[in-house]
mmCIF file of C-alpha atoms and ligand atoms in Angstrom:
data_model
loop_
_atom_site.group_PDB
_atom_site.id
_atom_site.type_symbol
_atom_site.label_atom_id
_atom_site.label_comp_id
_atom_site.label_asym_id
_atom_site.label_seq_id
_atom_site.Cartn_x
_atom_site.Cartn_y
_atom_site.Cartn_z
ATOM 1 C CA UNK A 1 41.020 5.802 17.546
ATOM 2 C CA UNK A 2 42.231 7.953 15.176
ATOM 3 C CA UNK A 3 42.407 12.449 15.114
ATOM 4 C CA UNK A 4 39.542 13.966 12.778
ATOM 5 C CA UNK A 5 39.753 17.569 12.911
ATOM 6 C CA UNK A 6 41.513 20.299 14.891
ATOM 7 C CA UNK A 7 38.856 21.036 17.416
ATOM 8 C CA UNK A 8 40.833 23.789 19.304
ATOM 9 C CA UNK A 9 44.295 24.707 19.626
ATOM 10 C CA UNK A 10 45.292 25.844 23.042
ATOM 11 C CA UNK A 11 48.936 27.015 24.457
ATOM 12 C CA UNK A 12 50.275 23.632 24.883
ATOM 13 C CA UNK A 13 47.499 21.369 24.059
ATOM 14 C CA UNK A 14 45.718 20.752 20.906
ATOM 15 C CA UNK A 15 42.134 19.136 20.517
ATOM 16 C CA UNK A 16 40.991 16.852 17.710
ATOM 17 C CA UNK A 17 37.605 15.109 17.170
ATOM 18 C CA UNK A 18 37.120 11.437 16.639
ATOM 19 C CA UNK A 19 34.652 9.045 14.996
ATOM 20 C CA UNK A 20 33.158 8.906 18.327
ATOM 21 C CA UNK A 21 31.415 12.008 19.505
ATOM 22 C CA UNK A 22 32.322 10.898 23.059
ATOM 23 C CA UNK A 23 35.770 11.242 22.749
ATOM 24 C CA UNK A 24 38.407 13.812 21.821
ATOM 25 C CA UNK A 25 42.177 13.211 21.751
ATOM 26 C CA UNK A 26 44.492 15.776 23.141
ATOM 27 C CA UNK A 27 47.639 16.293 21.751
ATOM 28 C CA UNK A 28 50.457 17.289 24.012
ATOM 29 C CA UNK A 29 52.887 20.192 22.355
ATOM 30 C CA UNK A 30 56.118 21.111 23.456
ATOM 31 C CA UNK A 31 55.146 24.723 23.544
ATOM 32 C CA UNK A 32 55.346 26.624 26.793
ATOM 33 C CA UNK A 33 53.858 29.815 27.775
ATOM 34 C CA UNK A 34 54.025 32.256 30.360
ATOM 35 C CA UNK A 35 51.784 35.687 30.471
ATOM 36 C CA UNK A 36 48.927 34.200 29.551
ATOM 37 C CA UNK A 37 50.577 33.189 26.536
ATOM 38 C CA UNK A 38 52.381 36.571 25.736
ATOM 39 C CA UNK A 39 55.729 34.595 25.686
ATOM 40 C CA UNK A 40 55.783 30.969 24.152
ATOM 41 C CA UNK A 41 58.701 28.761 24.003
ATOM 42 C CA UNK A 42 59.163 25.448 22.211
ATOM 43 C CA UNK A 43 60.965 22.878 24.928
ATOM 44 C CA UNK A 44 62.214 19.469 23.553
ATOM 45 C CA UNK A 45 60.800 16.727 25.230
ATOM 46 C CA UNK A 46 57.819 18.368 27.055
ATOM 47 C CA UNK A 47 54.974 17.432 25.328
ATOM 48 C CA UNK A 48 55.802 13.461 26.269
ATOM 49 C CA UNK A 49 57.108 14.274 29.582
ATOM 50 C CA UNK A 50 53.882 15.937 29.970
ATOM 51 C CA UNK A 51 51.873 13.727 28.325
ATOM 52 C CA UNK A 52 52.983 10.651 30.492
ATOM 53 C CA UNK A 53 52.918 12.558 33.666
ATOM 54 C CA UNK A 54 49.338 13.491 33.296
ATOM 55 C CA UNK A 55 48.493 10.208 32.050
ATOM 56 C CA UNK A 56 50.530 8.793 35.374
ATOM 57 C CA UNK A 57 48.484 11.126 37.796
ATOM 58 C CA UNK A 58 45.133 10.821 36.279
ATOM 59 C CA UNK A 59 45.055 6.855 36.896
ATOM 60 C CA UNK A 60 46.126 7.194 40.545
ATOM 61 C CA UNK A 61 43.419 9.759 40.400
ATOM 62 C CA UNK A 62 40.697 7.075 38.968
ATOM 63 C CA UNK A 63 42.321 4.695 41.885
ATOM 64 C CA UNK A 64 41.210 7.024 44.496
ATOM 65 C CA UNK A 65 37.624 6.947 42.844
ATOM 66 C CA UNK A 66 37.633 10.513 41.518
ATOM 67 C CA UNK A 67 36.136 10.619 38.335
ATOM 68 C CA UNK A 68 38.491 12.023 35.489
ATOM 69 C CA UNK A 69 38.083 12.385 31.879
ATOM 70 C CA UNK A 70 41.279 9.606 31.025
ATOM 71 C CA UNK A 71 40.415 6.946 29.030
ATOM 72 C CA UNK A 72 43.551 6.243 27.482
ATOM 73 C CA UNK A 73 46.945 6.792 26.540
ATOM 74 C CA UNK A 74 47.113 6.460 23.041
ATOM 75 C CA UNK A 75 50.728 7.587 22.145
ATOM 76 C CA UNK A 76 53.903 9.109 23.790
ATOM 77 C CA UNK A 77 52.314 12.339 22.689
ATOM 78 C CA UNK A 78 48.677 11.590 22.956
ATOM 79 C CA UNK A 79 45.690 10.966 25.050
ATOM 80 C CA UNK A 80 41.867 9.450 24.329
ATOM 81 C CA UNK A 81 39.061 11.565 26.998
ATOM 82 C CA UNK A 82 35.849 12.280 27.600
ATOM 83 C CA UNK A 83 33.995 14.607 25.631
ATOM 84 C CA UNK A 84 32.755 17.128 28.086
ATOM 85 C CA UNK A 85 31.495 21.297 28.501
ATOM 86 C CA UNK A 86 34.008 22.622 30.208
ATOM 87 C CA UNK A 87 33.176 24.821 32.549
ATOM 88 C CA UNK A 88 35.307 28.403 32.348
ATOM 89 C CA UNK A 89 36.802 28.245 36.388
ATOM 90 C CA UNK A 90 40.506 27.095 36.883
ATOM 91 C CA UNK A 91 40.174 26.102 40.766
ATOM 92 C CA UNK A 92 43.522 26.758 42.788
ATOM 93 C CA UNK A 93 43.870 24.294 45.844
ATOM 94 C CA UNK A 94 47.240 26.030 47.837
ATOM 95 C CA UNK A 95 49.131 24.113 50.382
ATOM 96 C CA UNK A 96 52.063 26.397 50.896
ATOM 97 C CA UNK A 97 52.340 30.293 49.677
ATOM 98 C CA UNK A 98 53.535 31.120 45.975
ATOM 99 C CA UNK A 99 53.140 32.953 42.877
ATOM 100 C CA UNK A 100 49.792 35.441 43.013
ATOM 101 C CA UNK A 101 48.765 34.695 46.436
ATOM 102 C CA UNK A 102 52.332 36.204 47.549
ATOM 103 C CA UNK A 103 52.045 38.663 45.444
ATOM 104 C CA UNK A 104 48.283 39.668 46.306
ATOM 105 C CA UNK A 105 48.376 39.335 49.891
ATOM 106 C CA UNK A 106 52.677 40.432 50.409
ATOM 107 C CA UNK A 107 52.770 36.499 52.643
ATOM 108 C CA UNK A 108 56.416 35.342 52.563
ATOM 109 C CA UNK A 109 56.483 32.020 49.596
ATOM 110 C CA UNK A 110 56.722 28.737 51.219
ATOM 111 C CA UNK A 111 54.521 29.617 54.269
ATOM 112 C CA UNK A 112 52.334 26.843 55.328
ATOM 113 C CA UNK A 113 48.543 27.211 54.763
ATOM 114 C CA UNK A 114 46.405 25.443 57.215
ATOM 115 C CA UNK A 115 43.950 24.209 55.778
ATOM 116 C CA UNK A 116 44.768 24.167 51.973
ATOM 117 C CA UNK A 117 43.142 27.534 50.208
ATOM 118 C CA UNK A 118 40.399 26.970 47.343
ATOM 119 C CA UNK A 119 40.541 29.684 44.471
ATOM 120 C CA UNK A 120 38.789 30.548 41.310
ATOM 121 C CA UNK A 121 40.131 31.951 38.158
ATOM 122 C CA UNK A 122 37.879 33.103 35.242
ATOM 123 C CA UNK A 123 40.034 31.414 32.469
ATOM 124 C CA UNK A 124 40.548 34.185 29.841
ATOM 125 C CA UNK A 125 43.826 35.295 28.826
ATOM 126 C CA UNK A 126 42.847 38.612 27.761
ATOM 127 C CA UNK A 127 41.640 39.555 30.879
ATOM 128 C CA UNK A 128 44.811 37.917 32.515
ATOM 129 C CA UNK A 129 42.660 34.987 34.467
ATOM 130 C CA UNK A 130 41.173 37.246 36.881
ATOM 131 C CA UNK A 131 40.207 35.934 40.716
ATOM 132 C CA UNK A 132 36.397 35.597 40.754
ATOM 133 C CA UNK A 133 34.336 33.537 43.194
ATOM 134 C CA UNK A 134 31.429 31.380 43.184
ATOM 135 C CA UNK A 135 28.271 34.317 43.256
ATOM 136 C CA UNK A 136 30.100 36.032 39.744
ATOM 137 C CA UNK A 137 30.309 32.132 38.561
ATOM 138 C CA UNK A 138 26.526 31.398 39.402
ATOM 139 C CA UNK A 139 25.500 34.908 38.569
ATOM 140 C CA UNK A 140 27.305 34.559 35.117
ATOM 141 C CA UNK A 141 26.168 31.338 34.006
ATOM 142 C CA UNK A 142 29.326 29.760 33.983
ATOM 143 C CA UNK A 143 28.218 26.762 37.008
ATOM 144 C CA UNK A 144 25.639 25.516 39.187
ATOM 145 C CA UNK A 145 26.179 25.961 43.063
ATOM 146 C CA UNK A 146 25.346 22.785 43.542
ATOM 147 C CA UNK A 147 28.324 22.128 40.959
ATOM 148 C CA UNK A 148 30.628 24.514 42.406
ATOM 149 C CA UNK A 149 30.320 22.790 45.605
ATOM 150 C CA UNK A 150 31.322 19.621 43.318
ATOM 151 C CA UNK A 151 34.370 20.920 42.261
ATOM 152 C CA UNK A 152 35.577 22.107 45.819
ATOM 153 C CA UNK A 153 35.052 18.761 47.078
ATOM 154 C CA UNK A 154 36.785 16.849 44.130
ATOM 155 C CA UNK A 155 39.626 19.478 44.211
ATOM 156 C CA UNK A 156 40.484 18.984 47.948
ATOM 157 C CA UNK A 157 39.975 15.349 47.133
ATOM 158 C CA UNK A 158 42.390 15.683 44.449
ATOM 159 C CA UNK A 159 45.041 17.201 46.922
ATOM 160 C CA UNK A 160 44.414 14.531 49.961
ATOM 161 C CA UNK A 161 45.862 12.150 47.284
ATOM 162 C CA UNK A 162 48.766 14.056 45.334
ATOM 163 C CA UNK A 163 49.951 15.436 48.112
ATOM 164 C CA UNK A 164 50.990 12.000 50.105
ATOM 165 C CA UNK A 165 51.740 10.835 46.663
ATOM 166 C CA UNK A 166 54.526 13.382 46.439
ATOM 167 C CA UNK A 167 55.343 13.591 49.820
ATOM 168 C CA UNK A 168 56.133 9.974 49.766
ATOM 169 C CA UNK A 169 58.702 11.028 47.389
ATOM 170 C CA UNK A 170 60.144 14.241 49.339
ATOM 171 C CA UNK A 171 58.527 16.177 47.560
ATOM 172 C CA UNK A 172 55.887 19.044 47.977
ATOM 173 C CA UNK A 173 52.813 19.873 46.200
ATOM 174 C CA UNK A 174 52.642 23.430 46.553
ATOM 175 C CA UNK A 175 49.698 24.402 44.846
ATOM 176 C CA UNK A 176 47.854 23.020 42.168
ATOM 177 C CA UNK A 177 45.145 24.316 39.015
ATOM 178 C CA UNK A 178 42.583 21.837 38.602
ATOM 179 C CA UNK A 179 39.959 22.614 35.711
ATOM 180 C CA UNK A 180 36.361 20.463 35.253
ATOM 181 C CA UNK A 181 34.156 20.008 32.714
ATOM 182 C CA UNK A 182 30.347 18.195 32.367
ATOM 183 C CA UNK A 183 29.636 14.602 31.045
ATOM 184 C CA UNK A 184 26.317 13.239 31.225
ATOM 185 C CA UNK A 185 25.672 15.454 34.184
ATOM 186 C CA UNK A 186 28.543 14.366 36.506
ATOM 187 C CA UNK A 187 31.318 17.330 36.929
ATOM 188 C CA UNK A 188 34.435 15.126 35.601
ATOM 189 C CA UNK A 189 38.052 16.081 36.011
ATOM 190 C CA UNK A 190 39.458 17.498 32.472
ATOM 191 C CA UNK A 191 42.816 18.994 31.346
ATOM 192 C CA UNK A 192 45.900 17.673 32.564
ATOM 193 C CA UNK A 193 47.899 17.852 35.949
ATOM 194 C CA UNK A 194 51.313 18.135 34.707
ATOM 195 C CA UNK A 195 54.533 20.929 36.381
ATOM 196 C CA UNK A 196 52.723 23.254 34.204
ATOM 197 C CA UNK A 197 49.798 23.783 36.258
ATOM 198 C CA UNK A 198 50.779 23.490 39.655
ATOM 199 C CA UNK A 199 54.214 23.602 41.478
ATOM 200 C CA UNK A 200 56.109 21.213 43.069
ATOM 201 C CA UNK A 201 59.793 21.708 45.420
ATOM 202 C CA UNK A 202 61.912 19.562 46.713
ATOM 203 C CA UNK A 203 61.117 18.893 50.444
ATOM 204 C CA UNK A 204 64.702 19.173 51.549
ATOM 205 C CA UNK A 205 66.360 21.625 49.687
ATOM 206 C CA UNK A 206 62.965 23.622 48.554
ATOM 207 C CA UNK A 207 64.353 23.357 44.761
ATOM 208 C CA UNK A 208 61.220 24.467 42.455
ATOM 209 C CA UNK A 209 60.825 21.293 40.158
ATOM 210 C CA UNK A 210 58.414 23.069 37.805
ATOM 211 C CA UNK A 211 56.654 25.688 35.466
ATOM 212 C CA UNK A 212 58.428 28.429 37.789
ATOM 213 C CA UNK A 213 61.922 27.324 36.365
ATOM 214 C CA UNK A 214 60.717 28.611 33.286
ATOM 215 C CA UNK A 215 58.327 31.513 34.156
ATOM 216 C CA UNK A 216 61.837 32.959 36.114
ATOM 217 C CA UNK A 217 63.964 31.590 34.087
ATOM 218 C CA UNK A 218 66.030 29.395 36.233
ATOM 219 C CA UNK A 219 66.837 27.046 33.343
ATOM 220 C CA UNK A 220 66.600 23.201 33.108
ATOM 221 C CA UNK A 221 63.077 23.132 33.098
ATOM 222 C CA UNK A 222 62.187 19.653 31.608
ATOM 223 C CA UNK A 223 65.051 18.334 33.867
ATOM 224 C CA UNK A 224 62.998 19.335 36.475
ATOM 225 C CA UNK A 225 59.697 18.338 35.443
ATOM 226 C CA UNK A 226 61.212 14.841 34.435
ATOM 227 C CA UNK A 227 63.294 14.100 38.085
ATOM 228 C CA UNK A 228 59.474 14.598 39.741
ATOM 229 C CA UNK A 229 58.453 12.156 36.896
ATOM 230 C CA UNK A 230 61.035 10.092 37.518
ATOM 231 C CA UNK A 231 60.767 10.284 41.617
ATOM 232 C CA UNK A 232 57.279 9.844 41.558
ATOM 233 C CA UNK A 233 57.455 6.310 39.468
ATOM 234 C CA UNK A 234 56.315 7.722 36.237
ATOM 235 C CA UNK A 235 57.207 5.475 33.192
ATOM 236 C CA UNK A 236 59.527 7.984 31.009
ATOM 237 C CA UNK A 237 59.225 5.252 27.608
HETATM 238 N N1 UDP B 301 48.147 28.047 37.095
HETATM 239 C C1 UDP B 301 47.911 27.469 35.874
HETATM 240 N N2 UDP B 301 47.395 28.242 34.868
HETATM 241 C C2 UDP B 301 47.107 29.551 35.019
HETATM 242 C C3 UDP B 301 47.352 30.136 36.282
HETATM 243 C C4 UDP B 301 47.869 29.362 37.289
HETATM 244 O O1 UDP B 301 48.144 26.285 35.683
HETATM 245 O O2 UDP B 301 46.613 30.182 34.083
HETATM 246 C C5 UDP B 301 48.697 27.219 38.188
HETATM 247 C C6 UDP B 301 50.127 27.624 38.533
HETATM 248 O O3 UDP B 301 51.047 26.814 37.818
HETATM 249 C C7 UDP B 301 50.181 27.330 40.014
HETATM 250 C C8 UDP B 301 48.741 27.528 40.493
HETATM 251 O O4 UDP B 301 47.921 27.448 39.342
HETATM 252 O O5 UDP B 301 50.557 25.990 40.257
HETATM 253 C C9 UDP B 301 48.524 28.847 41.184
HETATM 254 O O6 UDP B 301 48.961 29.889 40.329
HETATM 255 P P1 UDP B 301 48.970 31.391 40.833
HETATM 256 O O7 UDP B 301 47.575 31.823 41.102
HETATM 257 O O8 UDP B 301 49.935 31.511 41.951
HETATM 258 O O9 UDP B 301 49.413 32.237 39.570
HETATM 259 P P2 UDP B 301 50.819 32.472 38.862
HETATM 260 O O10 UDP B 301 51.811 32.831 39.904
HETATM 261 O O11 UDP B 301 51.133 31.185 38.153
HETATM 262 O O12 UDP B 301 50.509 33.609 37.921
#
């Protein structure tokens, strides 16, 4: 399958059309942002390290029989998936206290939370992705109930499985942004899971292996991304 035309170019992702009006490819960049995208930096290495995490995750994913939009991996760089409407929600499953829910509620990070929080985001970077909830998302259009209810499920679903995947590795799976889109009817996991979107320490030493090391620029923020890769079993070439 080959790229047609630039469909849309997001921060670190960029969408082409194929022959088949089915499929997309995504192209993984090694841009990173932070701020909703008010600071981008280029990182050597991450759109592969990214690319074959995602691909990595989404397949144990399509093991556990949630439905994703993977087809294929078509490069180090590139992916073949579903065509779908995505629906404008990033959904935030939280296992342990960071980032905004610190800094909304003043909890101390790291503090356990039993059972796992379920969050939505309206994605727009203008407005800075502001917390919404699921009467503004009916209300507005942007989802069903009945397929807001979908995406709750799948998303805890989602964490039952990453998180003994990475705790199996001593590692923990701190919180997570899922995002889901329609195909034929059926809400279908899109974008990635990749350090970018979610965040990930070491269980031992609580070392943040993730997006964080660049958002506070703590340095060595692929070698962090690639040691979960690399802990986890994910193929690195
Ligand atoms: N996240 C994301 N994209 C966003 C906002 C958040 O991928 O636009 C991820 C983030 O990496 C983290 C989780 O969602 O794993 C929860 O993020 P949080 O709400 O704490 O916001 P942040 O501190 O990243 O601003």
């Amino acid at each position: 399958m080959q790229r047609q035309h630039l469909l849309y170019k997001g921060k670190a992702k960029s969408v082409y059309e194929t022959d088949d009006e089915d499929f997309l490819i995504l192209h993984f960049r090694d841009d990173t942002s932070a701020l909703d995208g008010k600071r981008i930096e280029q990182l050597a290495r991450k759109g592969e390290v990214n690319n074959r995490f995602n691909a990595f995750i989404m397949q144990k994913l399509a093991d556990a029989g949630i439905e994703t939009h993977f087809e294929k991996q078509l490069s180090s760089d590139e992916i073949l998936v579903k065509r779908m409407d995505m629906i404008p929600v990033e959904c935030v499953v939280r296992n342990f206290a960071a980032g905004s829910l610190v800094r909304r509620l003043g909890l101390e990070e790291g503090q356990a939370l039993t059972p796992p929080t379920f969050e939505l985001f309206y994605k727009d970077d203008a407005l800075g992705d502001p917390l919404v909830n699921e009467s503004i998302a009916v209300t507005l259009n942007w989802a069903t109930d009945a397929q807001l209810a979908k995406m709750q499920e799948l998303s805890h679903q989602v964490n039952d499985v990453l998180k003994a995947l990475f705790d199996a590795s001593d590692l923990m799976l701190v919180d997570f942004k899922l995002e889901f889109g329609v195909f034929y009817d059926r809400i279908v996991l899109g974008d990635e899971f990749s350090p970018d979107g979610c965040r990930i320490w070491d269980k031992n030493t609580k070392k943040k292996l993730d997006k964080d090391r660049f958002r506070q620029s703590l340095g060595d923020v692929i070698e962090g991304y690639e040691e979960v890769a690399k802990r986890i079993g994910v193929p690195l070439n």
